[in-house]
CSV table of C-alpha atoms in Angstrom, one decimal:
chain,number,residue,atom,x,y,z
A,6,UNK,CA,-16.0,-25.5,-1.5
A,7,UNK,CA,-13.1,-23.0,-1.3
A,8,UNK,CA,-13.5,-21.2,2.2
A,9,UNK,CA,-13.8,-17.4,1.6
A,10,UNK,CA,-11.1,-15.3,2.6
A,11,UNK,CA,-12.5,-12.2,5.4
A,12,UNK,CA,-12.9,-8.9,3.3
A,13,UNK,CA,-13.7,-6.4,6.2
A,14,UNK,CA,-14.0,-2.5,6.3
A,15,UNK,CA,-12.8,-0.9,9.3
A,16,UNK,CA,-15.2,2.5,10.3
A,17,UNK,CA,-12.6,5.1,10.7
A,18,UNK,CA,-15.0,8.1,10.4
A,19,UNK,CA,-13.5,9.0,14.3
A,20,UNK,CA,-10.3,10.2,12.4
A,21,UNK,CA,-11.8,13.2,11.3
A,22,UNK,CA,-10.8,14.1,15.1
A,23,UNK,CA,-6.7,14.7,15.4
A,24,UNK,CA,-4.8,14.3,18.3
A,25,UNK,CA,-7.9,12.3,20.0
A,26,UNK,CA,-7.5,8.6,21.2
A,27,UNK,CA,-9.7,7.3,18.9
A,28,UNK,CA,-8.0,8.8,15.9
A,29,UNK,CA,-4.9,6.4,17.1
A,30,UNK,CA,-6.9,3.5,17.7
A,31,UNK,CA,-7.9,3.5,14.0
A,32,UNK,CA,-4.5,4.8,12.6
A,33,UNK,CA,-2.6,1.8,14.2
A,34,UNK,CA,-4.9,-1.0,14.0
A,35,UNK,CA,-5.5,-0.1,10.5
A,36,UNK,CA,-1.7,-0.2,10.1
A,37,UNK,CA,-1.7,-3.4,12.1
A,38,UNK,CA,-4.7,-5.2,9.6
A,39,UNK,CA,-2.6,-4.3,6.7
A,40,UNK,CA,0.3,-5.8,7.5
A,41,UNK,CA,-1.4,-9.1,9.1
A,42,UNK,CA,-4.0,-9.1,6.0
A,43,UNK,CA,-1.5,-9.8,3.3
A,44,UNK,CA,-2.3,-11.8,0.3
A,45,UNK,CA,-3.8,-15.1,1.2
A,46,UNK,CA,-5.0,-13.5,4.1
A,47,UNK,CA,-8.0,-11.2,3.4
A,48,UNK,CA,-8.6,-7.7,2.3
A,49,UNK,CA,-9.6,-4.9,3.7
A,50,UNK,CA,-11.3,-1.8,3.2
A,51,UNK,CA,-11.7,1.9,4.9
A,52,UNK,CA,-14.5,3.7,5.7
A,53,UNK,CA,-13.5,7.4,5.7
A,54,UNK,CA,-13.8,11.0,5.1
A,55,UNK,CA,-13.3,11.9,2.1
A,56,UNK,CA,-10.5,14.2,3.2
A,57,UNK,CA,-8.8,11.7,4.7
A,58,UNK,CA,-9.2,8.7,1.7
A,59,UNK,CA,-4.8,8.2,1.6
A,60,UNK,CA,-4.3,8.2,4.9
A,61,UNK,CA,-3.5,4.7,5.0
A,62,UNK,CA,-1.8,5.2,1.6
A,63,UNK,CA,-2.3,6.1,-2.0
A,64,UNK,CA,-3.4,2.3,-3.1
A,65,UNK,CA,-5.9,1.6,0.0
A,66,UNK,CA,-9.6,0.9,-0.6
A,67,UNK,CA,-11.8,3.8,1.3
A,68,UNK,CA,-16.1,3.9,1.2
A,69,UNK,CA,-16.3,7.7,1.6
A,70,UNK,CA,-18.0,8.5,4.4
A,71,UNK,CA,-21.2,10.7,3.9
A,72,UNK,CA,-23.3,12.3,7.0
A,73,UNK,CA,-26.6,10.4,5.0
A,74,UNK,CA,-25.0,7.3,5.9
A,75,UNK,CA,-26.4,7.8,9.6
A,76,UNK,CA,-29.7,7.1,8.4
A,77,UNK,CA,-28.9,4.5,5.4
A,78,UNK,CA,-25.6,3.3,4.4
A,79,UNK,CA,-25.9,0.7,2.2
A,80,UNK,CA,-23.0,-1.3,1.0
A,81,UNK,CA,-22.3,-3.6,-2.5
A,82,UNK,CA,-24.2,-6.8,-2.5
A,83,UNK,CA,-21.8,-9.9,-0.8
A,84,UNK,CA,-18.9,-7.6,-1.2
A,85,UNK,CA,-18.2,-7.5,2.3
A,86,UNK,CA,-17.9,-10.2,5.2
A,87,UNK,CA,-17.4,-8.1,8.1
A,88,UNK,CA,-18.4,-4.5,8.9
A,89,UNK,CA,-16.0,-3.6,11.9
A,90,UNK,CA,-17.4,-0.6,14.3
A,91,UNK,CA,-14.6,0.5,15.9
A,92,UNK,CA,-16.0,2.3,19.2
A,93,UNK,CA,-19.0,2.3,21.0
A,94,UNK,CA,-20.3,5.3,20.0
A,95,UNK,CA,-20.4,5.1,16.2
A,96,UNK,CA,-23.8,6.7,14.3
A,97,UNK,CA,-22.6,4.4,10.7
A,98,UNK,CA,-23.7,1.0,10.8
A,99,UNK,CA,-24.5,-0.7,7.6
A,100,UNK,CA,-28.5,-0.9,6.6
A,101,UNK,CA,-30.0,-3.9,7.0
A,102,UNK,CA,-29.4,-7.1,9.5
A,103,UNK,CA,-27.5,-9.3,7.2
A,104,UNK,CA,-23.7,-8.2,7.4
A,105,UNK,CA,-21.8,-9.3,10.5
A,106,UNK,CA,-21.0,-6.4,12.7
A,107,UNK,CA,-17.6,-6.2,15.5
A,108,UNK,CA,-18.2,-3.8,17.9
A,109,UNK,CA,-15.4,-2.5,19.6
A,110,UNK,CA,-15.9,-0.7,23.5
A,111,UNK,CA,-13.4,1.1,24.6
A,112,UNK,CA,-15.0,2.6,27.7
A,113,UNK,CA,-18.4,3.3,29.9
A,114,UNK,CA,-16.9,6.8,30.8
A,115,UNK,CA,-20.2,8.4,31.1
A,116,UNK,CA,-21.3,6.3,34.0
A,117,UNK,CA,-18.8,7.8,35.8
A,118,UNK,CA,-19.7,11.3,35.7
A,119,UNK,CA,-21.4,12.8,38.1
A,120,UNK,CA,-22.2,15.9,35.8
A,121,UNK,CA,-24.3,14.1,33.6
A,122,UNK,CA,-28.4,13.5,35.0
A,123,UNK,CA,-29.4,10.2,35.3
A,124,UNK,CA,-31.9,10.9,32.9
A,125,UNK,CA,-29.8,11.4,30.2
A,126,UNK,CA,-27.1,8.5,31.5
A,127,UNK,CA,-30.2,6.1,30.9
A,128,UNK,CA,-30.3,7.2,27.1
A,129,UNK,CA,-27.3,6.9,26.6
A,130,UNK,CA,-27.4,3.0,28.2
A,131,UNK,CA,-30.6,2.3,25.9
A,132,UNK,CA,-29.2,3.5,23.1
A,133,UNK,CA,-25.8,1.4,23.1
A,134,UNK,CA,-28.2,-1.4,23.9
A,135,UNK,CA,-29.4,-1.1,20.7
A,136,UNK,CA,-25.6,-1.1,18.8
A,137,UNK,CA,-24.9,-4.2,21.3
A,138,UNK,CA,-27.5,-6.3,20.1
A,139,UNK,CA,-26.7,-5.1,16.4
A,140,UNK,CA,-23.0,-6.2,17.2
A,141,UNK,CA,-22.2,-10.3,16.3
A,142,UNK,CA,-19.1,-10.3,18.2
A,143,UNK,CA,-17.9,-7.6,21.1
A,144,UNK,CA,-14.5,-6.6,21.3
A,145,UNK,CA,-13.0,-4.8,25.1
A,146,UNK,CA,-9.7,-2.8,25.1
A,147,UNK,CA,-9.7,-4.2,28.9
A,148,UNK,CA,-11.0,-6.7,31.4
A,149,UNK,CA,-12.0,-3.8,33.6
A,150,UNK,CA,-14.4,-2.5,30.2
A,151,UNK,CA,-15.7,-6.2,29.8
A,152,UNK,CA,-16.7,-5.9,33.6
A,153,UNK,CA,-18.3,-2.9,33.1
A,154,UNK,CA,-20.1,-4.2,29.9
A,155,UNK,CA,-21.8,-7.0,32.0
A,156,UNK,CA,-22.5,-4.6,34.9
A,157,UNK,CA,-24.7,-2.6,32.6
A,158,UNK,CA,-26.0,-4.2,29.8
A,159,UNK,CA,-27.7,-8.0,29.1
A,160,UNK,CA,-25.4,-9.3,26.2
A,161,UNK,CA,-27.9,-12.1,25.8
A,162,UNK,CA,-25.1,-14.6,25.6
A,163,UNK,CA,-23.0,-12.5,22.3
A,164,UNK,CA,-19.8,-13.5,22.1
A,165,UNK,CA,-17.3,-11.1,24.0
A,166,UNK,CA,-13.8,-11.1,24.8
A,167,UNK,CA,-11.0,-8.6,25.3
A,168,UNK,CA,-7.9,-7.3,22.6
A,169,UNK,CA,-5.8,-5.1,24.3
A,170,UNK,CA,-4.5,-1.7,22.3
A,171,UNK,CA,-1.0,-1.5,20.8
A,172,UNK,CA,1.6,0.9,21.8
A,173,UNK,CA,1.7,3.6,19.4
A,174,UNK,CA,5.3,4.7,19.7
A,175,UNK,CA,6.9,4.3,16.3
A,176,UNK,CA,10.9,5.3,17.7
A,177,UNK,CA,11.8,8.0,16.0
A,178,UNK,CA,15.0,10.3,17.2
A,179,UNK,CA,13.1,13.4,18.2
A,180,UNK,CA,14.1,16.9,17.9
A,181,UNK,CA,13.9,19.5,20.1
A,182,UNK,CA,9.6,20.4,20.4
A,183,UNK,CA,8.5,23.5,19.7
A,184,UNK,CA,7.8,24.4,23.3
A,185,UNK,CA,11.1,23.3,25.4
A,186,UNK,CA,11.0,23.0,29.4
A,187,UNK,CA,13.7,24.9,30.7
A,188,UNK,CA,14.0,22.6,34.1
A,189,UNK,CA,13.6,19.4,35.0
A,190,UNK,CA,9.8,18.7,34.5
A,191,UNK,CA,7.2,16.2,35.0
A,192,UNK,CA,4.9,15.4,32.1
A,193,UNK,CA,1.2,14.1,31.1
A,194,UNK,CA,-1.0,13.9,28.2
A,195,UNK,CA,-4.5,13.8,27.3
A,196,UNK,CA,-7.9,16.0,26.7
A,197,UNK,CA,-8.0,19.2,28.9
A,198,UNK,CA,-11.7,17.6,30.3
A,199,UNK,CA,-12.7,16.6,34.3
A,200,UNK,CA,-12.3,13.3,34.0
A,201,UNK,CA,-8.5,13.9,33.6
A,202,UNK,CA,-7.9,15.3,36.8
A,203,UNK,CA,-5.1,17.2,35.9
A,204,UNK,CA,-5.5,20.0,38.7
A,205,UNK,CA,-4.1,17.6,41.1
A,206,UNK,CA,-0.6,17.7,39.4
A,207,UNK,CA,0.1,21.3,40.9
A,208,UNK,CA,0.5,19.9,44.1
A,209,UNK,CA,3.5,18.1,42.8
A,210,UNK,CA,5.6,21.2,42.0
A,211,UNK,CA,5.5,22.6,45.8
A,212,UNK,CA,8.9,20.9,47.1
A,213,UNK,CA,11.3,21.7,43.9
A,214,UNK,CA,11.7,23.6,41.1
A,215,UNK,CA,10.3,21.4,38.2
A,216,UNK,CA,7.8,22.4,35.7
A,217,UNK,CA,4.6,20.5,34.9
A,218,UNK,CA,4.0,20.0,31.4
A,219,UNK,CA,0.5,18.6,29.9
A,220,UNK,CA,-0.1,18.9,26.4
A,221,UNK,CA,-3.7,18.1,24.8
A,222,UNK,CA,-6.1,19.8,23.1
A,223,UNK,CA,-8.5,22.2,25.5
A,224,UNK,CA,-11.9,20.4,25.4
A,225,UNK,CA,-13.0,22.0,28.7
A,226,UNK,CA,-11.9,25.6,28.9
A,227,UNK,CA,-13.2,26.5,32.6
A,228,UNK,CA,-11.7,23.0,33.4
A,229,UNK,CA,-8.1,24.4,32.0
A,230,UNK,CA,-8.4,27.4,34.6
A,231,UNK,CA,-9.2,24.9,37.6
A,232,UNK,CA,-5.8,23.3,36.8
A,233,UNK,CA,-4.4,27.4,36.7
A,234,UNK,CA,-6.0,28.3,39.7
A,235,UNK,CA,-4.8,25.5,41.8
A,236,UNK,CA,-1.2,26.2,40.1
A,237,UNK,CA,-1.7,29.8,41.6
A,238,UNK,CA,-2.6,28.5,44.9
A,239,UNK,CA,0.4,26.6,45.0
A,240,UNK,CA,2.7,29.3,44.0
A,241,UNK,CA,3.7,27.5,41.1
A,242,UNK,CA,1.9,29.0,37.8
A,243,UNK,CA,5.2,29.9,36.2
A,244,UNK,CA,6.6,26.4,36.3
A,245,UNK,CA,3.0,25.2,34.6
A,246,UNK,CA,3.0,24.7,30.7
A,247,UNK,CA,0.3,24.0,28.6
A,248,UNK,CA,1.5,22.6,24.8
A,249,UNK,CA,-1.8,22.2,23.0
A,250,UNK,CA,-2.2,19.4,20.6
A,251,UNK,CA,2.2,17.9,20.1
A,252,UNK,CA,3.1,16.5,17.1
A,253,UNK,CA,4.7,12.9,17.2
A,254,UNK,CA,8.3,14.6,17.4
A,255,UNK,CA,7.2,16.5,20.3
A,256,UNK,CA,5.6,13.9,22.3
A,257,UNK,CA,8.5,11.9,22.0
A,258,UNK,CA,10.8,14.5,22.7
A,259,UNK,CA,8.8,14.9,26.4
A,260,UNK,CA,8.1,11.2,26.9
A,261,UNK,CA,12.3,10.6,26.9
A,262,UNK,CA,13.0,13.7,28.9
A,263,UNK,CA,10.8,14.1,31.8
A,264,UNK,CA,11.8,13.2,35.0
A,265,UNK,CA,8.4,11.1,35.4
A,266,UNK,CA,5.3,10.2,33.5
A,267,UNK,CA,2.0,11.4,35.7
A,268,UNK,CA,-1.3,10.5,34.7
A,269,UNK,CA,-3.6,10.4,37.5
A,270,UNK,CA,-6.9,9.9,35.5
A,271,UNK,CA,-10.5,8.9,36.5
A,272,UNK,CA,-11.7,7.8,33.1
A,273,UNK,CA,-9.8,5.3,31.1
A,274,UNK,CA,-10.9,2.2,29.2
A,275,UNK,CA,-7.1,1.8,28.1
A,276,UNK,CA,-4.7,4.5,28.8
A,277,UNK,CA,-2.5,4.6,25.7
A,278,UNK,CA,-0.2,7.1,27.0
A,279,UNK,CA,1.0,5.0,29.9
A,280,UNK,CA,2.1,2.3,27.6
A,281,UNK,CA,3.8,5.1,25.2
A,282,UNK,CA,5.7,5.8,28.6
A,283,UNK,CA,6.8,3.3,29.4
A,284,UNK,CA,8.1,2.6,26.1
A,285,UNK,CA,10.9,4.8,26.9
A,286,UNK,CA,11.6,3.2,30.6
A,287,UNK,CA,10.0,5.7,32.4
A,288,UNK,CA,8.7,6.0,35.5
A,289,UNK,CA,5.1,6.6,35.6
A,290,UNK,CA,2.6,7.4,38.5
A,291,UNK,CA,-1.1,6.2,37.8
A,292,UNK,CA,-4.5,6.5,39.8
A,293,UNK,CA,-6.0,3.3,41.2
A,294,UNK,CA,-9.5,4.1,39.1
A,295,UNK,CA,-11.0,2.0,36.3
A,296,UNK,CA,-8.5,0.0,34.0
A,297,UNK,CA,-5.1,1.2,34.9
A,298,UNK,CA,-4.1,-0.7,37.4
A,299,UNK,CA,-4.9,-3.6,34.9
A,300,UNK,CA,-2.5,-1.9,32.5
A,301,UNK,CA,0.2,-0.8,34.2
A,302,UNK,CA,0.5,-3.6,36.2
A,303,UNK,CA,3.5,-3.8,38.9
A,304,UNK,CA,5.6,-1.8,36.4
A,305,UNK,CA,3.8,1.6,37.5
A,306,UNK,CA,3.8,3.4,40.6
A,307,UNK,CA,-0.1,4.2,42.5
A,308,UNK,CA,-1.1,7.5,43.4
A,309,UNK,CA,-3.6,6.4,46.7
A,310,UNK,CA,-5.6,8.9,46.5
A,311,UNK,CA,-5.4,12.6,45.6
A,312,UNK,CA,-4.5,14.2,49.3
A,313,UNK,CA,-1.3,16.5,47.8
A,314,UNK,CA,1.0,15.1,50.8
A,315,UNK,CA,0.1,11.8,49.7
A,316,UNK,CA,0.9,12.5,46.0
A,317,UNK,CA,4.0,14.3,47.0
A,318,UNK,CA,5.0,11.5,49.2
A,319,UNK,CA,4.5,8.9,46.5
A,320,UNK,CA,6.3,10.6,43.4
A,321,UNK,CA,9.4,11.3,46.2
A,322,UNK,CA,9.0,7.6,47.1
A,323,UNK,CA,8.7,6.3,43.3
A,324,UNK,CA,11.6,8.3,42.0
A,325,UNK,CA,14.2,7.3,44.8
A,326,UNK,CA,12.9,3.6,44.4
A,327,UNK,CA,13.5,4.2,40.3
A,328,UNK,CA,17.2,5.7,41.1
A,329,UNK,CA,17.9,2.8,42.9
A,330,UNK,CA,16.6,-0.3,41.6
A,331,UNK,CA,16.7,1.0,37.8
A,332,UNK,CA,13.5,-0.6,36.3
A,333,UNK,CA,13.5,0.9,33.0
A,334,UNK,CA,14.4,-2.3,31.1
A,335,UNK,CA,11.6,-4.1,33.4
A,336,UNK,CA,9.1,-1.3,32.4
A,337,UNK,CA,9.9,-1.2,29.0
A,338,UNK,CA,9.5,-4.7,28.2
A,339,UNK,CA,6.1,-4.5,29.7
A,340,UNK,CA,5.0,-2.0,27.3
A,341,UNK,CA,6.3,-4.0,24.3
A,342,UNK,CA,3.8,-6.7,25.5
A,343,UNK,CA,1.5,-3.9,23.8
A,344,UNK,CA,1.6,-4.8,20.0
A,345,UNK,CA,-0.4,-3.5,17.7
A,346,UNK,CA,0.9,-6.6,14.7
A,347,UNK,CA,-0.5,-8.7,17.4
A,348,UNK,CA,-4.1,-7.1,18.1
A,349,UNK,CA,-4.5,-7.0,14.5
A,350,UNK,CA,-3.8,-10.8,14.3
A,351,UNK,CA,-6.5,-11.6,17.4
A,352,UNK,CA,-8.7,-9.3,15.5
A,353,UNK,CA,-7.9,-11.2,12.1
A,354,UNK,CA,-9.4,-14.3,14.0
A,355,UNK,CA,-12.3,-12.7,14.7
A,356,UNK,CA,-12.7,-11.9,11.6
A,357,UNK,CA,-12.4,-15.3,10.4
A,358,UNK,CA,-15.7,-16.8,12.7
A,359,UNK,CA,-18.0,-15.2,9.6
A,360,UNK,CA,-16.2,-16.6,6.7
């Protein structure tokens, strides 16, 4: 008997989101599963907005995604040998019990807030429960979210194991951006939200005359005026720019020009922009919490904690160790060990257990 080839579809309803993490996740791993999934290989199909149905190009198979399809989706008869759910949180998986299901975690994040009431963190624990017990296989962005995964939940002996994200730089030769520093500056990325912790960066401005740039969308609004009101208190608001959502030009333009890459998160099951960093040789300054140690590895430098002497001390530190040792080959061939070709080939083995 000829063994059948995998014919998956990848749930990329999360793209309807721009400029999020997830959005990337799905853009490049997609891009990644086409190119390993060539003929002889497999097939594979989309599961999208309609909106969004050539995103992945003109001749790609999409499902349209329909809000129904939280309560039923059903899917052709034997069409299909793997339904892959691409984060944690998805509401669209396929009717029934019968098709395999990949589940892909990319973070716990809500067990670290301290905002949320136990009450409701419980929920949210019983409900992905449910979507881990659906899951046939479980798929971590990191060892630090496998961790977590067996902290919380009984996997009742599921198959789990960890495929690192790509790097999503695709080098182009970036124009100026639309909003240009005017001074050496220091740069981050991500949602405007808490667990960010962007209004420590402020601190950082206080013994020269750099500018902080952090360009994201807003998702916490009275979050973005903490970050402006600890600029004011450190006498620094002028020198603070916020870019909204960048486009790829931009963020590449501010990735090869700043000075230093900060990013002192609290909330991370990956970190993608660390890696996009240190694509370009960078120097980068991370906090110790959740996974990025684990990612950046011994090519970063480690914010201690958030005291601003201590952060001050560390980026003067990091930067005269960077002028003198000149890493950026050493940190840039760590972020190439980021791959997207090659998380789409473990994935592609995954795959392959249901055929």
């Amino acid at each position: 008997m000829t063994e059948r080839l995998p014919h998956i579809i990848l749930d990329c309803e999360r793209m309807r989101y721009p400029y999020t993490g997830l959005y990337y996740y799905c853009l490049h791993l997609g891009r990644g599963l086409l190119h390993e999934m060539r003929p002889g290989a497999g097939s594979i199909d989309f599961y999208l907005p309609s909106s969004l149905k050539d995103v992945f190009g003109a001749n790609t198979n999409v499902l349209e995604q329909h809000a129904y399809h939280k309560m039923y989706l059903p899917l052709p008869k034997n069409k299909y040998t793997v339904w892959h759910a691409t984060h944690q949180g998805t509401a669209y998986v396929p009717s029934g019990n019968k098709l395999p299901v990949v589940l892909t975690v990319h973070d716990l994040n809500f067990m670290l807030d301290d905002r949320k009431p136990n009450a409701k963190k419980q929920k949210y624990l019983a409900a992905m429960q449910k979507k881990l017990m659906r899951a046939d296989h479980i798929i971590d962005i990191s060892q630090f979210t496998l961790s977590e995964l067996h902290q919380y939940f009984n996997l009742q002996h599921k198959p789990a194991s960890v495929i690192y994200n790509g790097c999503n730089i695709a080098t182009l030769n970036p124009q100026l951006p639309v909003i240009q520093p005017d001074a050496p500056f220091l740069f981050s990325i991500g949602t405007i939200a808490e667990k960010k912790n962007f209004h420590v960066l402020p601190a950082l401005l206080a013994k020269n005359n750099w500018q902080l740039v952090i360009a994201g969308i807003t998702q916490d609004k009275a979050y973005k005026e903490r970050i402006i009101a600890e600029a004011a208190k450190w006498g620094v608001t002028d020198r603070l720019i916020f870019t909204g959502p960048v486009s790829e030009n931009d963020k590449q333009w501010y990735y090869g020009h700043c000075k230093a890459f900060v990013f002192p998160s609290l909330a991370e099951g990956f970190g993608l922009p660390v890696i996009e960093a240190m694509y370009f040789g960078k120097p980068v300054f991370l906090s110790t919490a959740t996974c990025l140690p684990e990612i950046g590895g011994d090519a970063a430098y480690y914010f201690s904690n958030f005291d601003p002497e201590t952060m001050q001390e560390c980026l003067e530190k990091g930067l005269l160790d960077y002028a003198a040792t000149m890493p950026g080959s050493k940190i840039q061939q760590h972020a190439m060990q980021y791959n997207w070709n090659q998380a789409a080939r473990a994935y592609v083995e995954v795959y392959q257990q249901f055929t």
